[in-house]
Amino acid sequence: MNWLPPYRTLAQSGELAERVKVLQALASPCRLCPRACNVDRHEGRTGTCGLPCGAIIAAATVHFGEEPEISGTHGSGTVFFGGCNLRCVYCQNESISQGAAMRLQTPASASDIAETFIELAGRGAHNINWVTPSHVVPWALAGLDLAAAKGLSLPLVFNSSGYDSVETLKLLDGVVDVYLPDLRYSDEETARDLSGVDGYVAAARAALVEMARQVGTDNQFGPDGTIRRGMIVRLLVLPNDLAGIRESLSFLRDELGTGLRIALMAQYFPTARAAGEILLSRPTSVGEYQRVVELAERMGFDNALVQEIEAQDFYRPDFDRGREPFADADSFRPRTESVPAVHDRHRG
Ligand code: SF4
C-alpha cells in the first residue's frame, strides 16, 4: 500500500477539523505565537504579524532552492504566507512579510488554500511546504483538511523562523511531517535589535525541542530520496558573528544530538533595512562561513548541509513577480544536480 501522511487519518476522523476550531480560538485573543499579542483577530484586530483572521498566499510555486531532500528532482510545493511575527531588519522577503500592501489583501478561503496545495501536487511537487506559517496556522490547516479530503497525500513541511509557540505546535502533532525551522540567534539582545522580538532564543529553543519530540531527528525518506518525516534546523551565518552560532550549536548538540540534520546557510546578503546597520551591511565572508563549518565538524555534527558562498547570488525571491517569485524556478535545478553548490556532510 502506498505511503500516506498521518494527517490523512486525522482528516478522515474529523480530528483535523476539531484542531482547526481549537487553533481559531487561540487567535481570540491571539496567542498563536510566542508574541501573545492578545488582540482579538476575529474582531479584525491585528497584532505584530499584521493580519486579522485568515491567511494570505503571497506566492506559491514549485521551488528547487530548498535542501536537496526537500526539493528533490521535481521541486518543493512552496507556499509563501504573507505577514510575519518577526521584524528582521535583513528580511529577504520584506515586501510580503512586513509590507503594508500585503496587509490589505483579502485572505484566501480554505478552498482557495486547498486548491493551491492540490495544484502544486499536480505540478509534481514532492511535498507541501508552508513558509512562514506561524501566524496563520488555523487557516492553513483548514485548507489542508479540505485538500486531504480531495486526496492530497504529500508530506507537509513546516518552514518557520523557529519563533513558534509550543501550545500551537502541540496541535500540529501528527499533522506536520517535516519541521524546517531556523535557529537565528543565541543572544536575546541581538534578537531584539535585529528582529524586534523579546524572548526569541528561549521560545525557539523550546519550539525545536517540541518539534523533535513529534517527528524525531532520525529522518526518514521515500524511495525517491526525499524526506518524509523528520527535522532539519537552519542556521543562517550572519556577518560579525551576530547569530552566535557556537552557542546555538552547543544547544543543538546537547538537546537534539550531533546526528541532527543541520543546514549551515551561507546566503546572507544585506537587504531591506540591513544596509543601515553597520554590522549587517555586508555579506557573510568566506572566512566567517568556513569557520562555522569547521566548528560544526569539530563539535561532532556529522549530518550537516554546507553551501558554497556563491549561494549569496541565488535563492533571492522577487515577490513583485506575483505568485511565482523566482525568475526561473528551474534555474535552481542544475545547481543542486550537477554543480556542487551544496555539499552534503552526511554521516556514512
Ligand atoms: S500570531 Fe500575530 S497577532 Fe497572534 S500573537 Fe503572534 S504576532 Fe501576535
Coordinates of C-alpha atoms and ligand atoms in Angstrom, one line a residue:
M1 CA 0.0 0.0 0.0
N2 CA 1.2 3.5 -0.8
W3 CA 2.6 5.7 2.0
L4 CA 0.0 8.2 3.3
P5 CA 0.8 11.1 5.5
P6 CA -0.7 10.8 9.0
Y7 CA -2.7 13.9 8.5
R8 CA -4.9 11.9 6.1
T9 CA -6.1 9.7 9.0
L10 CA -6.7 12.8 11.2
A11 CA -8.7 14.4 8.4
Q12 CA -10.9 11.3 7.9
S13 CA -11.7 11.0 11.6
G14 CA -12.7 14.7 11.9
E15 CA -9.7 15.4 14.2
L16 CA -8.2 18.0 11.9
A17 CA -11.5 20.0 11.8
E18 CA -11.6 19.9 15.7
R19 CA -8.0 21.1 15.8
V20 CA -8.8 24.0 13.5
K21 CA -11.5 25.1 15.9
V22 CA -9.1 25.0 18.9
L23 CA -6.5 26.9 16.9
Q24 CA -9.0 29.5 15.8
A25 CA -9.9 30.0 19.5
L26 CA -6.2 30.7 20.1
A27 CA -6.5 33.7 17.8
S28 CA -9.1 35.3 20.0
P29 CA -7.3 36.8 21.9
C30 CA -4.3 35.9 19.9
R31 CA -1.6 33.8 21.4
L32 CA -0.9 31.7 18.3
C33 CA 2.8 32.5 18.6
P34 CA 5.0 33.5 21.5
R35 CA 4.3 37.2 21.0
A36 CA 1.0 36.6 22.6
C37 CA -0.3 40.0 21.4
N38 CA -3.7 39.2 22.9
V39 CA -5.6 41.1 20.2
D40 CA -8.9 39.6 19.0
R41 CA -8.2 38.7 15.4
H42 CA -11.8 37.5 14.9
E43 CA -12.8 41.1 15.6
G44 CA -10.5 42.4 12.9
R45 CA -7.7 43.5 15.3
T46 CA -4.1 43.0 14.3
G47 CA -1.0 42.2 16.3
T48 CA 2.6 42.3 15.2
C49 CA 2.1 39.9 12.3
G50 CA -0.3 42.4 10.8
L51 CA -3.1 40.1 9.8
P52 CA -6.6 39.7 11.2
C53 CA -8.3 36.4 10.6
G54 CA -7.2 34.3 7.7
A55 CA -4.1 33.5 5.6
I56 CA -2.8 35.4 2.6
I57 CA -1.0 33.4 0.0
A58 CA 1.7 35.8 -1.3
A59 CA 3.3 33.3 -3.6
A60 CA 3.0 29.6 -4.5
T61 CA 5.5 27.8 -6.7
V62 CA 7.5 24.6 -7.2
H63 CA 10.8 25.5 -5.7
F64 CA 14.2 23.9 -6.3
G65 CA 16.2 26.0 -3.9
E66 CA 15.5 24.2 -0.7
E67 CA 17.6 21.5 0.8
P68 CA 18.2 18.5 -1.6
E69 CA 15.9 16.2 0.3
I70 CA 13.1 18.8 0.3
S71 CA 13.4 19.9 -3.3
G72 CA 14.3 16.5 -4.8
T73 CA 14.2 16.4 -8.5
H74 CA 10.7 17.8 -9.0
G75 CA 10.8 20.6 -6.5
S76 CA 9.0 21.5 -3.3
G77 CA 5.4 22.8 -3.4
T78 CA 6.2 26.0 -1.6
V79 CA 3.5 28.3 -0.3
F80 CA 4.7 31.7 1.0
F81 CA 2.3 33.1 3.5
G82 CA 2.0 36.9 3.8
G83 CA 2.8 38.6 7.1
C84 CA 5.3 37.5 9.8
N85 CA 5.6 37.5 13.6
L86 CA 9.3 38.7 13.4
R87 CA 10.6 42.1 12.2
C88 CA 14.0 41.2 10.9
V89 CA 15.9 44.3 9.6
Y90 CA 17.5 42.0 7.0
C91 CA 14.4 40.2 5.8
Q92 CA 14.8 38.8 2.3
N93 CA 11.0 38.6 1.9
E94 CA 10.2 42.0 3.4
S95 CA 7.6 43.0 0.8
I96 CA 5.4 40.1 1.8
S97 CA 6.3 39.7 5.4
Q98 CA 6.2 43.4 6.6
G99 CA 4.9 45.3 3.6
A100 CA 1.7 47.4 4.1
A101 CA 0.2 46.3 0.8
M102 CA 0.2 42.7 1.9
R103 CA -2.0 43.5 4.9
L104 CA -4.7 45.0 2.7
Q105 CA -5.1 41.8 0.7
T106 CA -8.2 39.7 1.1
P107 CA -7.4 36.5 2.9
A108 CA -7.6 33.3 1.0
S109 CA -10.6 31.0 1.7
A110 CA -10.0 27.4 2.9
S111 CA -11.0 26.2 -0.5
D112 CA -8.5 28.5 -2.2
I113 CA -5.8 27.3 0.1
A114 CA -6.7 23.7 -0.6
E115 CA -6.7 24.3 -4.4
T116 CA -3.3 25.8 -4.1
F117 CA -1.9 22.7 -2.4
I118 CA -3.6 20.4 -4.9
E119 CA -2.3 22.5 -7.9
L120 CA 1.2 22.2 -6.5
A121 CA 0.8 18.4 -6.1
G122 CA -0.4 18.3 -9.7
R123 CA 2.8 20.0 -10.8
G124 CA 4.7 17.1 -9.4
A125 CA 5.9 18.7 -6.1
H126 CA 7.4 16.3 -3.6
N127 CA 5.8 18.0 -0.6
I128 CA 3.7 21.0 0.5
N129 CA 6.0 23.5 2.1
W130 CA 4.4 26.1 4.4
V131 CA 6.8 29.1 4.5
T132 CA 6.3 31.5 7.5
P133 CA 3.1 29.8 8.7
S134 CA 3.4 30.5 12.5
H135 CA 0.7 33.3 12.5
V136 CA -1.7 31.6 10.1
V137 CA -1.8 28.0 11.3
P138 CA -5.6 27.7 11.8
W139 CA -6.4 28.8 8.3
A140 CA -3.6 26.9 6.6
L141 CA -4.8 23.8 8.5
A142 CA -8.4 24.3 7.4
G143 CA -7.1 24.3 3.8
L144 CA -5.1 21.2 4.4
D145 CA -8.2 19.5 5.8
L146 CA -10.1 20.2 2.6
A147 CA -7.1 19.2 0.4
A148 CA -6.8 15.9 2.3
A149 CA -10.4 15.1 1.7
K150 CA -9.7 15.6 -2.0
G151 CA -6.8 13.2 -1.9
L152 CA -3.7 15.3 -1.1
S153 CA -1.1 12.8 0.1
L154 CA 2.2 14.7 0.1
P155 CA 4.3 15.2 3.2
L156 CA 3.7 18.6 5.0
V157 CA 6.8 20.7 5.7
F158 CA 6.5 23.4 8.3
N159 CA 9.2 26.0 7.4
S160 CA 9.4 28.7 10.1
S161 CA 11.7 31.2 11.8
G162 CA 11.5 28.9 14.9
Y163 CA 9.5 31.6 16.8
D164 CA 6.7 29.2 17.4
S165 CA 4.5 28.6 20.4
V166 CA 4.7 25.1 21.9
E167 CA 0.9 25.3 22.5
T168 CA 0.3 25.8 18.8
L169 CA 2.9 23.2 17.8
K170 CA 1.2 20.6 20.0
L171 CA -1.9 21.0 17.9
L172 CA 0.2 20.1 14.9
D173 CA 1.4 16.8 16.3
G174 CA 0.7 14.1 13.7
V175 CA -0.1 16.8 11.1
V176 CA 3.4 18.1 10.2
D177 CA 5.7 15.5 8.7
V178 CA 8.8 17.6 8.4
Y179 CA 9.9 20.5 10.6
L180 CA 12.3 23.0 8.9
P181 CA 12.9 25.7 11.5
D182 CA 15.6 28.4 11.7
L183 CA 17.6 28.9 14.9
R184 CA 18.6 32.5 14.3
Y185 CA 20.2 33.7 17.4
S186 CA 21.7 32.7 20.7
D187 CA 21.5 36.1 22.4
E188 CA 18.2 37.8 23.3
E189 CA 19.6 41.3 23.0
T190 CA 20.7 40.6 19.4
A191 CA 17.3 39.1 18.6
R192 CA 15.6 42.2 20.0
D193 CA 17.9 44.6 18.0
L194 CA 17.8 42.7 14.7
S195 CA 14.3 41.0 14.7
G196 CA 12.3 43.2 17.1
V197 CA 11.4 40.4 19.3
D198 CA 11.8 39.7 23.0
G199 CA 12.5 36.1 24.1
Y200 CA 13.3 34.7 20.7
V201 CA 16.1 32.4 22.0
A202 CA 14.1 30.8 24.8
A203 CA 11.0 30.4 22.6
A204 CA 12.8 29.0 19.6
R205 CA 14.7 26.5 21.7
A206 CA 11.5 25.3 23.3
A207 CA 9.9 25.0 19.9
L208 CA 12.7 23.0 18.5
V209 CA 12.6 20.5 21.4
E210 CA 8.8 20.1 20.8
M211 CA 9.3 19.6 17.0
A212 CA 11.9 16.9 17.7
R213 CA 9.6 15.2 20.2
Q214 CA 6.9 15.0 17.5
V215 CA 8.9 13.9 14.4
G216 CA 12.3 12.8 15.8
T217 CA 15.7 13.6 14.4
D218 CA 16.3 10.3 12.7
N219 CA 15.0 11.4 9.3
Q220 CA 13.0 9.1 7.1
F221 CA 12.9 9.1 3.3
G222 CA 10.8 7.9 0.5
P223 CA 12.1 5.7 -2.4
D224 CA 12.9 8.8 -4.4
G225 CA 15.2 10.1 -1.6
T226 CA 13.0 13.0 -0.5
I227 CA 12.3 13.4 3.2
R228 CA 9.0 12.1 4.5
R229 CA 9.4 12.6 8.2
G230 CA 11.9 14.4 10.4
M231 CA 13.6 17.7 11.0
I232 CA 16.2 20.0 9.5
V233 CA 17.4 23.0 11.5
R234 CA 18.7 26.0 9.5
L235 CA 21.5 28.2 10.9
L236 CA 22.0 31.4 8.9
V237 CA 25.5 32.6 9.3
L238 CA 25.3 36.4 9.8
P239 CA 28.4 38.7 9.4
N240 CA 30.3 39.6 12.5
D241 CA 29.1 36.5 14.4
L242 CA 25.8 38.2 15.1
A243 CA 24.0 34.8 15.0
G244 CA 26.1 33.4 17.9
I245 CA 26.3 30.1 16.1
R246 CA 28.7 28.5 18.6
E247 CA 26.1 28.7 21.3
S248 CA 23.3 27.6 19.1
L249 CA 25.3 24.5 18.0
S250 CA 26.1 23.8 21.7
F251 CA 22.4 23.9 22.5
L252 CA 21.6 21.6 19.5
R253 CA 24.3 19.2 20.4
D254 CA 23.2 18.9 24.0
E255 CA 19.4 18.8 23.4
L256 CA 19.0 17.1 20.0
G257 CA 22.3 15.4 19.3
T258 CA 25.0 15.7 16.7
G259 CA 23.2 13.4 14.3
L260 CA 20.6 16.2 13.8
R261 CA 20.4 17.4 10.2
I262 CA 21.6 21.0 10.2
A263 CA 21.8 23.3 7.2
L264 CA 24.5 25.9 7.5
M265 CA 23.3 28.8 5.4
A266 CA 25.8 31.0 3.5
Q267 CA 23.3 33.1 1.7
Y268 CA 23.1 36.2 3.8
F269 CA 23.3 39.5 1.9
P270 CA 22.3 42.9 3.1
T271 CA 18.7 43.7 2.1
A272 CA 15.7 45.6 3.5
R273 CA 16.9 47.8 6.3
A274 CA 20.2 46.0 6.9
A275 CA 22.2 48.5 4.8
G276 CA 21.7 51.0 7.7
E277 CA 23.1 48.5 10.2
I278 CA 26.8 48.8 10.2
L279 CA 27.4 45.2 11.3
L280 CA 25.0 43.8 8.8
S281 CA 25.9 46.0 5.8
R282 CA 28.0 43.4 4.0
P283 CA 27.6 39.8 3.0
T284 CA 29.0 37.0 5.2
S285 CA 32.6 36.4 4.2
V286 CA 34.1 33.1 3.0
G287 CA 36.2 33.0 6.2
E288 CA 33.3 33.6 8.5
Y289 CA 31.3 30.8 6.9
Q290 CA 34.2 28.4 6.8
R291 CA 34.9 28.9 10.5
V292 CA 31.3 27.9 11.2
V293 CA 31.6 24.8 9.0
E294 CA 34.8 23.8 10.8
L295 CA 33.3 24.5 14.2
A296 CA 30.3 22.2 13.4
E297 CA 32.7 19.5 12.3
R298 CA 34.8 19.8 15.5
M299 CA 31.7 19.7 17.6
G300 CA 30.8 16.3 16.0
F301 CA 27.9 17.3 13.8
D302 CA 28.1 14.6 11.1
N303 CA 24.9 15.3 9.2
A304 CA 25.4 18.9 8.1
L305 CA 24.5 20.5 4.8
V306 CA 27.1 23.0 3.6
Q307 CA 26.7 25.6 0.8
E308 CA 29.2 27.3 -1.4
I309 CA 29.4 31.0 -0.5
E310 CA 28.1 31.7 -4.0
A311 CA 24.7 30.9 -2.6
Q312 CA 24.5 34.6 -1.8
D313 CA 23.8 35.1 -5.5
F314 CA 21.0 32.7 -5.6
Y315 CA 17.8 32.0 -3.6
R316 CA 16.7 35.6 -4.0
P317 CA 13.0 35.8 -4.5
D318 CA 11.3 38.8 -6.1
F319 CA 7.7 39.0 -4.8
D320 CA 6.8 41.7 -7.3
R321 CA 6.6 38.9 -9.8
G322 CA 3.4 37.7 -8.1
R323 CA 2.8 34.1 -7.2
E324 CA 6.0 32.9 -9.0
P325 CA 8.7 34.8 -7.1
F326 CA 11.7 33.2 -8.8
A327 CA 12.6 34.5 -12.3
D328 CA 13.2 31.0 -13.5
A329 CA 12.2 28.3 -11.0
D330 CA 14.1 25.7 -12.9
S331 CA 17.3 27.8 -12.6
F332 CA 17.8 26.1 -9.2
R333 CA 17.7 22.7 -10.6
P334 CA 21.2 22.5 -12.2
R335 CA 22.9 23.9 -9.1
T336 CA 21.7 21.1 -6.9
E337 CA 22.1 18.3 -9.5
S338 CA 25.2 18.9 -11.5
V339 CA 27.1 21.8 -9.8
P340 CA 28.4 21.0 -6.4
A341 CA 26.9 24.1 -4.8
V342 CA 25.7 22.1 -1.9
H343 CA 27.8 19.6 -0.1
D344 CA 26.3 17.0 2.0
R345 CA 28.4 16.2 5.1
H346 CA 26.3 13.2 5.8
R347 CA 27.3 10.5 8.1
G348 CA 28.2 7.3 6.4
Ligands
SF4_1 S1 0.1 35.4 15.6 FE1 0.3 37.6 15.2 S2 -1.3 38.6 16.5 FE2 -1.0 36.4 17.2 S3 0.4 36.5 18.9 FE3 1.6 36.1 17.0 S4 2.2 38.2 16.2 FE4 0.6 38.5 17.7

